[in-house]
mmCIF file of C-alpha atoms and ligand atoms in Angstrom:
data_model
loop_
_atom_site.group_PDB
_atom_site.id
_atom_site.type_symbol
_atom_site.label_atom_id
_atom_site.label_comp_id
_atom_site.label_asym_id
_atom_site.label_seq_id
_atom_site.Cartn_x
_atom_site.Cartn_y
_atom_site.Cartn_z
ATOM 1 C CA UNK A 50 104.902 -16.394 126.203
ATOM 2 C CA UNK A 51 104.168 -19.529 125.665
ATOM 3 C CA UNK A 52 105.143 -21.902 122.845
ATOM 4 C CA UNK A 53 102.979 -24.635 121.228
ATOM 5 C CA UNK A 54 103.398 -27.986 120.204
ATOM 6 C CA UNK A 55 102.059 -29.363 117.320
ATOM 7 C CA UNK A 56 102.481 -32.546 115.587
ATOM 8 C CA UNK A 57 100.914 -35.473 114.014
ATOM 9 C CA UNK A 58 99.557 -38.144 117.559
ATOM 10 C CA UNK A 59 102.529 -40.201 117.426
ATOM 11 C CA UNK A 60 105.770 -38.374 116.809
ATOM 12 C CA UNK A 61 106.691 -37.555 119.869
ATOM 13 C CA UNK A 62 105.424 -34.388 121.237
ATOM 14 C CA UNK A 63 104.491 -35.482 125.076
ATOM 15 C CA UNK A 64 108.399 -37.688 125.063
ATOM 16 C CA UNK A 65 109.294 -33.792 123.968
ATOM 17 C CA UNK A 66 107.256 -32.601 126.574
ATOM 18 C CA UNK A 67 108.713 -34.213 129.094
ATOM 19 C CA UNK A 68 112.094 -33.604 128.443
ATOM 20 C CA UNK A 69 111.200 -30.080 128.904
ATOM 21 C CA UNK A 70 108.952 -29.877 131.696
ATOM 22 C CA UNK A 71 108.885 -31.436 134.816
ATOM 23 C CA UNK A 72 105.933 -32.178 134.563
ATOM 24 C CA UNK A 73 105.162 -35.325 133.283
ATOM 25 C CA UNK A 74 102.304 -35.731 130.698
ATOM 26 C CA UNK A 75 101.731 -39.519 129.810
ATOM 27 C CA UNK A 76 103.646 -41.267 126.505
ATOM 28 C CA UNK A 77 102.480 -43.816 124.849
ATOM 29 C CA UNK A 78 102.473 -46.059 121.319
ATOM 30 C CA UNK A 79 99.680 -44.824 121.208
ATOM 31 C CA UNK A 80 97.949 -42.384 119.173
ATOM 32 C CA UNK A 81 95.063 -40.033 121.083
ATOM 33 C CA UNK A 82 97.332 -40.623 124.282
ATOM 34 C CA UNK A 83 97.429 -36.750 125.235
ATOM 35 C CA UNK A 84 93.443 -35.842 125.726
ATOM 36 C CA UNK A 85 93.857 -32.868 128.480
ATOM 37 C CA UNK A 86 96.231 -30.171 127.266
ATOM 38 C CA UNK A 87 99.549 -30.356 129.342
ATOM 39 C CA UNK A 88 100.859 -26.519 130.261
ATOM 40 C CA UNK A 89 104.417 -26.963 131.397
ATOM 41 C CA UNK A 90 107.023 -23.876 132.468
ATOM 42 C CA UNK A 91 110.582 -24.284 131.411
ATOM 43 C CA UNK A 92 113.502 -23.013 132.633
ATOM 44 C CA UNK A 93 115.499 -21.318 130.141
ATOM 45 C CA UNK A 94 119.352 -23.231 130.333
ATOM 46 C CA UNK A 95 121.776 -20.470 130.117
ATOM 47 C CA UNK A 96 125.160 -20.174 130.539
ATOM 48 C CA UNK A 97 125.347 -16.700 131.672
ATOM 49 C CA UNK A 98 123.436 -17.100 135.384
ATOM 50 C CA UNK A 99 125.831 -19.559 136.135
ATOM 51 C CA UNK A 100 128.742 -18.064 135.633
ATOM 52 C CA UNK A 101 127.120 -15.223 137.299
ATOM 53 C CA UNK A 102 126.216 -17.012 140.827
ATOM 54 C CA UNK A 103 129.426 -18.824 140.816
ATOM 55 C CA UNK A 104 130.799 -14.074 141.054
ATOM 56 C CA UNK A 105 128.493 -13.141 143.358
ATOM 57 C CA UNK A 106 127.460 -16.306 145.756
ATOM 58 C CA UNK A 107 123.964 -15.019 145.988
ATOM 59 C CA UNK A 108 121.651 -17.407 148.413
ATOM 60 C CA UNK A 109 118.393 -17.605 145.556
ATOM 61 C CA UNK A 110 119.245 -17.868 141.417
ATOM 62 C CA UNK A 111 116.153 -17.547 139.237
ATOM 63 C CA UNK A 112 116.334 -18.407 136.357
ATOM 64 C CA UNK A 113 113.823 -16.765 133.261
ATOM 65 C CA UNK A 114 111.659 -19.670 132.351
ATOM 66 C CA UNK A 115 108.696 -20.154 129.191
ATOM 67 C CA UNK A 116 105.593 -21.741 128.787
ATOM 68 C CA UNK A 117 105.032 -24.734 126.887
ATOM 69 C CA UNK A 118 101.499 -26.259 125.684
ATOM 70 C CA UNK A 119 101.388 -29.659 124.989
ATOM 71 C CA UNK A 120 98.349 -30.780 122.243
ATOM 72 C CA UNK A 121 96.677 -33.856 121.280
ATOM 73 C CA UNK A 122 97.904 -35.175 117.767
ATOM 74 C CA UNK A 123 96.594 -33.798 114.986
ATOM 75 C CA UNK A 124 94.667 -35.270 111.635
ATOM 76 C CA UNK A 125 93.577 -34.788 108.607
ATOM 77 C CA UNK A 126 90.145 -33.753 109.458
ATOM 78 C CA UNK A 127 91.314 -31.772 112.363
ATOM 79 C CA UNK A 128 89.807 -28.336 111.918
ATOM 80 C CA UNK A 129 86.961 -30.028 110.897
ATOM 81 C CA UNK A 130 86.349 -31.579 114.150
ATOM 82 C CA UNK A 131 87.907 -35.213 113.498
ATOM 83 C CA UNK A 132 90.134 -36.975 116.225
ATOM 84 C CA UNK A 133 90.430 -35.143 119.168
ATOM 85 C CA UNK A 134 93.470 -32.151 118.435
ATOM 86 C CA UNK A 135 90.806 -29.956 117.018
ATOM 87 C CA UNK A 136 89.376 -29.345 120.266
ATOM 88 C CA UNK A 137 92.807 -28.372 121.527
ATOM 89 C CA UNK A 138 93.893 -25.886 117.884
ATOM 90 C CA UNK A 139 91.848 -23.159 120.539
ATOM 91 C CA UNK A 140 95.075 -23.867 123.525
ATOM 92 C CA UNK A 141 96.971 -23.086 120.373
ATOM 93 C CA UNK A 142 95.959 -19.886 118.957
ATOM 94 C CA UNK A 143 96.861 -18.987 122.238
ATOM 95 C CA UNK A 144 100.540 -19.071 122.419
ATOM 96 C CA UNK A 145 102.425 -16.877 120.981
ATOM 97 C CA UNK A 146 105.154 -19.402 118.964
ATOM 98 C CA UNK A 147 104.606 -22.956 117.506
ATOM 99 C CA UNK A 148 107.452 -26.110 117.616
ATOM 100 C CA UNK A 149 105.399 -28.320 115.152
ATOM 101 C CA UNK A 150 107.707 -31.844 116.429
ATOM 102 C CA UNK A 151 107.886 -34.271 112.196
ATOM 103 C CA UNK A 152 108.804 -38.042 112.898
ATOM 104 C CA UNK A 153 112.278 -39.074 111.316
ATOM 105 C CA UNK A 154 112.724 -41.436 112.692
ATOM 106 C CA UNK A 155 112.355 -45.327 111.617
ATOM 107 C CA UNK A 156 110.493 -47.255 114.197
ATOM 108 C CA UNK A 157 108.182 -50.933 113.013
ATOM 109 C CA UNK A 158 106.944 -51.166 116.762
ATOM 110 C CA UNK A 159 105.246 -47.163 116.794
ATOM 111 C CA UNK A 160 102.850 -46.816 114.698
ATOM 112 C CA UNK A 161 102.390 -44.470 111.775
ATOM 113 C CA UNK A 162 98.736 -43.060 111.768
ATOM 114 C CA UNK A 163 99.493 -42.409 107.792
ATOM 115 C CA UNK A 164 101.214 -45.297 107.297
ATOM 116 C CA UNK A 165 104.962 -44.561 106.732
ATOM 117 C CA UNK A 166 107.413 -42.029 107.823
ATOM 118 C CA UNK A 167 107.385 -38.806 105.178
ATOM 119 C CA UNK A 168 107.912 -35.746 107.095
ATOM 120 C CA UNK A 169 107.599 -33.436 104.423
ATOM 121 C CA UNK A 170 103.898 -34.574 103.916
ATOM 122 C CA UNK A 171 103.365 -35.092 107.908
ATOM 123 C CA UNK A 172 104.114 -31.250 107.753
ATOM 124 C CA UNK A 173 102.089 -30.640 104.800
ATOM 125 C CA UNK A 174 99.224 -32.140 106.944
ATOM 126 C CA UNK A 175 99.656 -30.639 110.083
ATOM 127 C CA UNK A 176 99.866 -27.127 106.962
ATOM 128 C CA UNK A 177 96.649 -27.323 105.957
ATOM 129 C CA UNK A 178 94.506 -28.334 109.185
ATOM 130 C CA UNK A 179 96.279 -25.413 111.019
ATOM 131 C CA UNK A 180 94.971 -22.900 108.095
ATOM 132 C CA UNK A 181 92.111 -24.428 107.343
ATOM 133 C CA UNK A 182 91.083 -23.542 110.508
ATOM 134 C CA UNK A 183 92.729 -20.249 110.612
ATOM 135 C CA UNK A 184 90.447 -20.477 107.304
ATOM 136 C CA UNK A 185 87.616 -20.890 109.707
ATOM 137 C CA UNK A 186 88.322 -17.283 111.492
ATOM 138 C CA UNK A 187 88.787 -15.120 108.686
ATOM 139 C CA UNK A 188 86.036 -16.392 106.874
ATOM 140 C CA UNK A 189 84.048 -15.125 110.221
ATOM 141 C CA UNK A 190 85.450 -11.906 111.016
ATOM 142 C CA UNK A 191 84.958 -11.433 107.028
ATOM 143 C CA UNK A 192 81.347 -11.562 107.293
ATOM 144 C CA UNK A 193 81.267 -9.028 110.024
ATOM 145 C CA UNK A 194 83.550 -6.593 108.734
ATOM 146 C CA UNK A 195 81.502 -6.898 105.348
ATOM 147 C CA UNK A 196 78.272 -5.564 106.285
ATOM 148 C CA UNK A 197 80.350 -2.311 108.041
ATOM 149 C CA UNK A 198 82.007 -1.674 104.768
ATOM 150 C CA UNK A 199 79.209 -1.988 102.821
ATOM 151 C CA UNK A 200 77.817 1.063 104.798
ATOM 152 C CA UNK A 201 80.563 3.065 103.689
ATOM 153 C CA UNK A 202 82.928 2.624 106.833
ATOM 154 C CA UNK A 203 86.313 3.458 105.523
ATOM 155 C CA UNK A 204 88.523 1.062 109.093
ATOM 156 C CA UNK A 205 85.918 -1.411 108.416
ATOM 157 C CA UNK A 206 86.886 -1.595 103.574
ATOM 158 C CA UNK A 207 90.911 -1.451 105.036
ATOM 159 C CA UNK A 208 90.147 -3.992 107.097
ATOM 160 C CA UNK A 209 87.919 -5.702 104.780
ATOM 161 C CA UNK A 210 90.813 -5.657 101.723
ATOM 162 C CA UNK A 211 93.546 -7.207 104.357
ATOM 163 C CA UNK A 212 91.014 -9.667 105.316
ATOM 164 C CA UNK A 213 90.754 -10.717 101.612
ATOM 165 C CA UNK A 214 94.542 -11.219 101.351
ATOM 166 C CA UNK A 215 94.761 -13.930 104.094
ATOM 167 C CA UNK A 216 90.758 -15.049 102.999
ATOM 168 C CA UNK A 217 92.744 -16.034 99.646
ATOM 169 C CA UNK A 218 95.837 -16.674 101.062
ATOM 170 C CA UNK A 219 94.940 -19.167 103.417
ATOM 171 C CA UNK A 220 92.555 -20.491 100.281
ATOM 172 C CA UNK A 221 95.988 -21.079 97.906
ATOM 173 C CA UNK A 222 97.118 -23.303 100.249
ATOM 174 C CA UNK A 223 99.730 -20.513 102.098
ATOM 175 C CA UNK A 224 100.573 -20.119 105.818
ATOM 176 C CA UNK A 225 99.223 -16.525 107.668
ATOM 177 C CA UNK A 226 102.555 -15.275 108.117
ATOM 178 C CA UNK A 227 104.111 -16.054 104.070
ATOM 179 C CA UNK A 228 100.995 -13.509 102.914
ATOM 180 C CA UNK A 229 102.036 -10.546 101.669
ATOM 181 C CA UNK A 230 100.923 -7.565 103.864
ATOM 182 C CA UNK A 231 100.965 -3.957 105.006
ATOM 183 C CA UNK A 232 102.558 -3.782 108.484
ATOM 184 C CA UNK A 233 100.214 -1.725 109.427
ATOM 185 C CA UNK A 234 97.860 -4.476 108.210
ATOM 186 C CA UNK A 235 99.441 -6.814 110.153
ATOM 187 C CA UNK A 236 99.202 -5.181 113.447
ATOM 188 C CA UNK A 237 95.603 -3.548 113.107
ATOM 189 C CA UNK A 238 93.734 -6.271 111.162
ATOM 190 C CA UNK A 239 95.682 -9.059 111.591
ATOM 191 C CA UNK A 240 97.554 -9.545 114.479
ATOM 192 C CA UNK A 241 94.689 -9.426 117.100
ATOM 193 C CA UNK A 242 92.917 -12.829 115.181
ATOM 194 C CA UNK A 243 96.130 -14.569 116.610
ATOM 195 C CA UNK A 244 96.070 -16.442 113.777
ATOM 196 C CA UNK A 245 98.044 -19.897 114.346
ATOM 197 C CA UNK A 246 99.822 -19.773 110.825
ATOM 198 C CA UNK A 247 101.133 -16.005 111.366
ATOM 199 C CA UNK A 248 103.143 -17.161 114.800
ATOM 200 C CA UNK A 249 106.332 -18.085 114.229
ATOM 201 C CA UNK A 250 107.620 -21.690 113.488
ATOM 202 C CA UNK A 251 110.590 -24.158 113.916
ATOM 203 C CA UNK A 252 110.267 -27.462 112.996
ATOM 204 C CA UNK A 253 112.136 -30.248 115.582
ATOM 205 C CA UNK A 254 112.992 -32.993 113.106
ATOM 206 C CA UNK A 255 112.500 -36.172 116.124
ATOM 207 C CA UNK A 256 115.902 -38.417 114.542
ATOM 208 C CA UNK A 257 116.907 -42.121 116.335
ATOM 209 C CA UNK A 258 120.066 -42.001 118.700
ATOM 210 C CA UNK A 259 122.458 -42.675 115.626
ATOM 211 C CA UNK A 260 120.934 -39.443 114.115
ATOM 212 C CA UNK A 261 121.198 -37.311 116.642
ATOM 213 C CA UNK A 262 124.510 -35.224 115.493
ATOM 214 C CA UNK A 263 124.556 -36.369 112.092
ATOM 215 C CA UNK A 264 120.638 -35.743 110.988
ATOM 216 C CA UNK A 265 118.643 -37.997 108.506
ATOM 217 C CA UNK A 266 117.518 -38.389 104.641
ATOM 218 C CA UNK A 267 114.276 -37.254 106.586
ATOM 219 C CA UNK A 268 115.916 -34.318 108.102
ATOM 220 C CA UNK A 269 118.028 -33.530 104.563
ATOM 221 C CA UNK A 270 114.122 -33.510 102.993
ATOM 222 C CA UNK A 271 112.522 -31.651 105.386
ATOM 223 C CA UNK A 272 115.223 -28.628 105.523
ATOM 224 C CA UNK A 273 114.475 -28.120 101.769
ATOM 225 C CA UNK A 274 111.022 -28.733 102.115
ATOM 226 C CA UNK A 275 110.939 -25.389 104.118
ATOM 227 C CA UNK A 276 114.306 -22.901 103.197
ATOM 228 C CA UNK A 277 111.954 -20.221 101.992
ATOM 229 C CA UNK A 278 110.003 -20.368 105.240
ATOM 230 C CA UNK A 279 113.178 -18.845 106.797
ATOM 231 C CA UNK A 280 112.481 -20.619 110.081
ATOM 232 C CA UNK A 281 115.031 -22.735 112.037
ATOM 233 C CA UNK A 282 114.844 -27.216 111.965
ATOM 234 C CA UNK A 283 116.045 -28.656 115.539
ATOM 235 C CA UNK A 284 117.377 -32.805 114.753
ATOM 236 C CA UNK A 285 116.962 -33.863 118.002
ATOM 237 C CA UNK A 286 116.606 -37.732 119.533
ATOM 238 C CA UNK A 287 113.473 -36.684 121.351
ATOM 239 C CA UNK A 288 113.573 -40.597 122.767
ATOM 240 C CA UNK A 289 117.211 -40.383 123.926
ATOM 241 C CA UNK A 290 116.891 -37.130 125.197
ATOM 242 C CA UNK A 291 114.085 -38.350 127.689
ATOM 243 C CA UNK A 292 115.969 -41.842 128.925
ATOM 244 C CA UNK A 293 118.727 -39.356 129.921
ATOM 245 C CA UNK A 294 116.192 -36.717 131.596
ATOM 246 C CA UNK A 295 115.505 -40.122 133.830
ATOM 247 C CA UNK A 296 118.898 -40.196 135.010
ATOM 248 C CA UNK A 297 119.038 -37.986 138.276
ATOM 249 C CA UNK A 298 123.356 -37.811 138.300
ATOM 250 C CA UNK A 299 124.042 -35.299 136.089
ATOM 251 C CA UNK A 300 127.617 -35.959 135.614
ATOM 252 C CA UNK A 301 125.453 -39.511 135.257
ATOM 253 C CA UNK A 302 123.725 -37.490 132.387
ATOM 254 C CA UNK A 303 126.813 -35.655 130.850
ATOM 255 C CA UNK A 304 128.578 -39.303 129.317
ATOM 256 C CA UNK A 305 126.052 -40.178 128.765
ATOM 257 C CA UNK A 306 125.588 -37.093 125.619
ATOM 258 C CA UNK A 307 129.215 -37.047 125.185
ATOM 259 C CA UNK A 308 129.112 -41.073 123.493
ATOM 260 C CA UNK A 309 126.339 -39.599 121.439
ATOM 261 C CA UNK A 310 127.773 -36.835 120.573
ATOM 262 C CA UNK A 311 126.630 -33.878 122.407
ATOM 263 C CA UNK A 312 127.905 -31.309 123.948
ATOM 264 C CA UNK A 313 124.591 -30.267 126.428
ATOM 265 C CA UNK A 314 120.647 -31.814 125.871
ATOM 266 C CA UNK A 315 119.763 -30.687 122.338
ATOM 267 C CA UNK A 316 115.956 -29.311 124.256
ATOM 268 C CA UNK A 317 118.664 -27.141 125.693
ATOM 269 C CA UNK A 318 118.690 -26.193 122.684
ATOM 270 C CA UNK A 319 115.313 -25.958 121.850
ATOM 271 C CA UNK A 320 114.792 -23.922 124.615
ATOM 272 C CA UNK A 321 116.549 -21.212 123.888
ATOM 273 C CA UNK A 322 114.991 -21.519 120.434
ATOM 274 C CA UNK A 323 111.469 -20.914 121.780
ATOM 275 C CA UNK A 324 113.260 -18.072 123.667
ATOM 276 C CA UNK A 325 114.253 -16.486 120.212
ATOM 277 C CA UNK A 326 110.923 -17.391 118.454
ATOM 278 C CA UNK A 327 108.787 -15.235 120.836
ATOM 279 C CA UNK A 328 111.508 -11.907 119.801
ATOM 280 C CA UNK A 329 112.215 -12.116 123.348
ATOM 281 C CA UNK A 330 115.349 -11.754 125.527
ATOM 282 C CA UNK A 331 117.219 -11.440 128.969
ATOM 283 C CA UNK A 332 118.465 -9.175 131.569
ATOM 284 C CA UNK A 333 120.151 -10.010 134.869
ATOM 285 C CA UNK A 334 119.903 -8.513 138.314
ATOM 286 C CA UNK A 335 122.874 -9.625 140.977
ATOM 287 C CA UNK A 336 122.649 -9.281 144.114
ATOM 288 C CA UNK A 337 123.790 -10.721 147.376
ATOM 289 C CA UNK A 338 119.670 -11.713 148.271
ATOM 290 C CA UNK A 339 119.106 -13.469 144.200
ATOM 291 C CA UNK A 340 120.966 -13.160 141.007
ATOM 292 C CA UNK A 341 118.466 -13.441 138.727
ATOM 293 C CA UNK A 342 117.529 -13.232 134.947
ATOM 294 C CA UNK A 343 114.389 -10.935 133.586
ATOM 295 C CA UNK A 344 112.393 -11.771 130.117
ATOM 296 C CA UNK A 345 111.588 -8.710 128.452
ATOM 297 C CA UNK A 346 110.981 -8.466 124.526
ATOM 298 C CA UNK A 347 113.967 -7.655 122.411
ATOM 299 C CA UNK A 348 113.898 -3.451 121.666
ATOM 300 C CA UNK A 349 112.108 -2.964 125.446
ATOM 301 C CA UNK A 350 113.050 0.354 126.621
ATOM 302 C CA UNK A 351 114.655 0.735 130.968
ATOM 303 C CA UNK A 352 111.466 1.835 132.138
ATOM 304 C CA UNK A 353 109.138 -1.503 130.209
ATOM 305 C CA UNK A 354 112.113 -3.806 131.578
ATOM 306 C CA UNK A 355 111.640 -1.926 134.963
ATOM 307 C CA UNK A 356 108.326 -3.099 135.065
ATOM 308 C CA UNK A 357 108.518 -7.141 134.585
ATOM 309 C CA UNK A 358 110.095 -6.766 138.076
ATOM 310 C CA UNK A 359 107.185 -4.565 139.590
ATOM 311 C CA UNK A 360 104.759 -1.814 137.393
ATOM 312 C CA UNK A 361 106.109 1.633 139.974
ATOM 313 C CA UNK A 362 109.463 0.613 138.826
ATOM 314 C CA UNK A 363 108.066 1.573 135.527
ATOM 315 C CA UNK A 364 105.962 4.250 137.006
ATOM 316 C CA UNK A 365 108.460 5.615 139.408
ATOM 317 C CA UNK A 366 111.466 5.301 136.751
ATOM 318 C CA UNK A 367 114.519 7.491 137.886
ATOM 319 C CA UNK A 368 117.701 5.688 135.552
ATOM 320 C CA UNK A 369 118.815 3.113 135.293
ATOM 321 C CA UNK A 370 122.611 2.102 136.436
ATOM 322 C CA UNK A 371 123.653 -0.245 133.626
ATOM 323 C CA UNK A 372 127.113 -3.378 134.094
ATOM 324 C CA UNK A 373 126.875 -4.858 130.445
ATOM 325 C CA UNK A 374 126.875 -8.322 130.729
ATOM 326 C CA UNK A 375 131.007 -9.180 129.435
ATOM 327 C CA UNK A 376 132.198 -6.458 131.589
ATOM 328 C CA UNK A 377 130.798 -7.920 134.930
ATOM 329 C CA UNK A 378 132.693 -10.929 133.885
ATOM 330 C CA UNK A 379 135.802 -9.908 133.014
ATOM 331 C CA UNK A 380 136.094 -7.151 135.960
ATOM 332 C CA UNK A 381 134.507 -9.564 137.939
ATOM 333 C CA UNK A 382 132.440 -7.871 140.608
ATOM 334 C CA UNK A 383 130.383 -4.689 140.643
ATOM 335 C CA UNK A 384 131.924 -2.841 143.138
ATOM 336 C CA UNK A 385 135.855 -3.534 140.074
ATOM 337 C CA UNK A 386 133.503 -1.818 137.233
ATOM 338 C CA UNK A 387 132.366 1.193 139.355
ATOM 339 C CA UNK A 388 136.049 1.645 140.158
ATOM 340 C CA UNK A 389 136.334 1.169 136.607
ATOM 341 C CA UNK A 390 134.565 3.248 135.499
ATOM 342 C CA UNK A 391 131.897 1.074 132.804
ATOM 343 C CA UNK A 392 129.103 0.801 134.798
ATOM 344 C CA UNK A 393 126.549 3.208 132.958
ATOM 345 C CA UNK A 394 123.365 4.922 133.907
ATOM 346 C CA UNK A 395 120.538 4.797 131.062
ATOM 347 C CA UNK A 396 117.523 7.199 131.160
ATOM 348 C CA UNK A 397 114.654 6.217 130.544
ATOM 349 C CA UNK A 398 115.437 5.918 126.230
ATOM 350 C CA UNK A 399 117.833 3.600 126.774
ATOM 351 C CA UNK A 400 117.174 0.042 124.584
ATOM 352 C CA UNK A 401 117.962 -2.502 127.601
ATOM 353 C CA UNK A 402 120.724 -5.018 125.763
ATOM 354 C CA UNK A 403 120.951 -9.266 125.726
ATOM 355 C CA UNK A 404 122.714 -9.540 129.427
ATOM 356 C CA UNK A 405 122.942 -6.732 130.580
ATOM 357 C CA UNK A 406 122.608 -6.374 134.255
ATOM 358 C CA UNK A 407 120.770 -3.939 135.901
ATOM 359 C CA UNK A 408 119.790 -1.327 139.053
ATOM 360 C CA UNK A 409 116.727 0.316 139.186
ATOM 361 C CA UNK A 410 116.493 3.716 140.436
ATOM 362 C CA UNK A 411 112.755 5.005 141.034
ATOM 363 C CA UNK A 412 110.291 6.673 143.331
ATOM 364 C CA UNK A 413 105.945 6.507 144.450
HETATM 365 N N1 LIG B 506 112.761 -45.348 118.873
HETATM 366 C C1 LIG B 506 112.523 -43.722 119.075
HETATM 367 N N2 LIG B 506 110.655 -44.251 119.827
HETATM 368 C C2 LIG B 506 109.952 -42.361 120.151
HETATM 369 C C3 LIG B 506 110.578 -41.100 119.840
HETATM 370 N N3 LIG B 506 110.100 -40.067 120.544
HETATM 371 C C4 LIG B 506 108.859 -40.550 120.465
HETATM 372 N N4 LIG B 506 109.669 -42.052 120.960
HETATM 373 C C5 LIG B 506 108.040 -42.865 120.785
HETATM 374 O O1 LIG B 506 106.725 -42.707 120.437
HETATM 375 C C6 LIG B 506 105.432 -43.000 120.989
HETATM 376 C C7 LIG B 506 104.415 -42.001 121.031
HETATM 377 O O2 LIG B 506 105.807 -40.678 121.753
HETATM 378 P P1 LIG B 506 104.515 -40.395 122.646
HETATM 379 O O3 LIG B 506 105.857 -38.022 122.693
HETATM 380 O O4 LIG B 506 103.711 -39.906 123.269
HETATM 381 O O5 LIG B 506 103.518 -39.113 120.794
HETATM 382 P P2 LIG B 506 102.768 -37.586 120.720
HETATM 383 O O6 LIG B 506 103.711 -37.364 119.528
HETATM 384 O O7 LIG B 506 102.473 -37.493 122.123
HETATM 385 O O8 LIG B 506 101.429 -38.643 120.896
HETATM 386 P P3 LIG B 506 99.947 -38.273 120.811
HETATM 387 O O9 LIG B 506 100.152 -37.635 122.033
HETATM 388 O O10 LIG B 506 99.282 -39.428 120.715
HETATM 389 O O11 LIG B 506 99.406 -37.647 119.458
HETATM 390 C C8 LIG B 506 106.003 -43.265 122.508
HETATM 391 O O12 LIG B 506 105.738 -45.169 122.430
HETATM 392 C C9 LIG B 506 108.150 -42.705 122.890
HETATM 393 O O13 LIG B 506 107.696 -43.789 123.303
HETATM 394 C C10 LIG B 506 112.144 -41.444 119.092
HETATM 395 O O14 LIG B 506 113.194 -40.506 119.449
HETATM 396 N N5 LIG B 506 112.026 -42.222 118.711
HETATM 397 MG MG1 LIG B 507 101.291 -37.054 123.202
#
């Protein structure tokens, strides 16, 4: 599962990416400084895994991860090949969610490609480029489907109708996620085309340090502009967070954060937000060898969850032994949970809950 970072040049995308991942991307006060898409694998911060670690004392701990992709800034005309962003729109199409970075900080030393600070206008610029790119995709597909629809192919006619709705919506300045379509149309015809504006989005308002806790008037404008989108808006002092990640010492980082008024890095909130945006949740395995967080889609069944560890676990699934995370913590160990009769045995139909601690029984 991947999340892609988009935004105008010089808004702080690569700086954010660097905060999130260990792979240091180039970041500079120079538009188009990112010329290769950077992909980073980011640990999902989760206090529960730390808690399980302290209870089990395993040889190693493996947290959940998400992939983050950083691309060059998009400019007006990107969908038609303007700037460097266009060639990277393909990389964004392959992601599952979008982190849209908006510049909400003033700093005369950092060039804004459109002259002044206006995150709502910037958002519209980016949206429009993404919509134009999607329009191109829709039109190409429509071209093909039309021919089949003309010959009387019923399925093609349905597809044509769905694509026309998308085309009209995009032309009216809507994102695909906001266009009215039936569930069937979405699942059958729209999802496979991986429209960029169909992906869930989170807005990241990049502010100066002094606004990290309270936000500012730019952030308020962004919130007002997106209030009907049902999207999360996160306030983050990206530059400051980048400075904090430079600090080697954990205590020092905590002190720095407290000085600003934060109890944890905003980037931790962001990664968790991205995880949620991707519709993912975590279950744990907890043994003396390893305590590990596994990533599954919300709604996954026990065999599907087992399949994330190994396909044999799914094929040969017999049952799962499940301990709710809260029970694990309040009784303190697997043995005590069992003694108290709080361990459940679940079958093939069981829908895994976030935080379940699981053992799988299977044969191959
Ligand atoms: N004052 C301030 N400067 C920032 C902040 N975030 C980023 N910058 C600076 O802005 C400049 C551009 O940041 P980048 O992260 O390279 O921007 P980008 O969005 O990746 O830009 P492109 O790759 O060119 O599209 C750098 O000099 C950063 O140090 C911030 O929150 N506050
Ligand atoms: Mg960059």
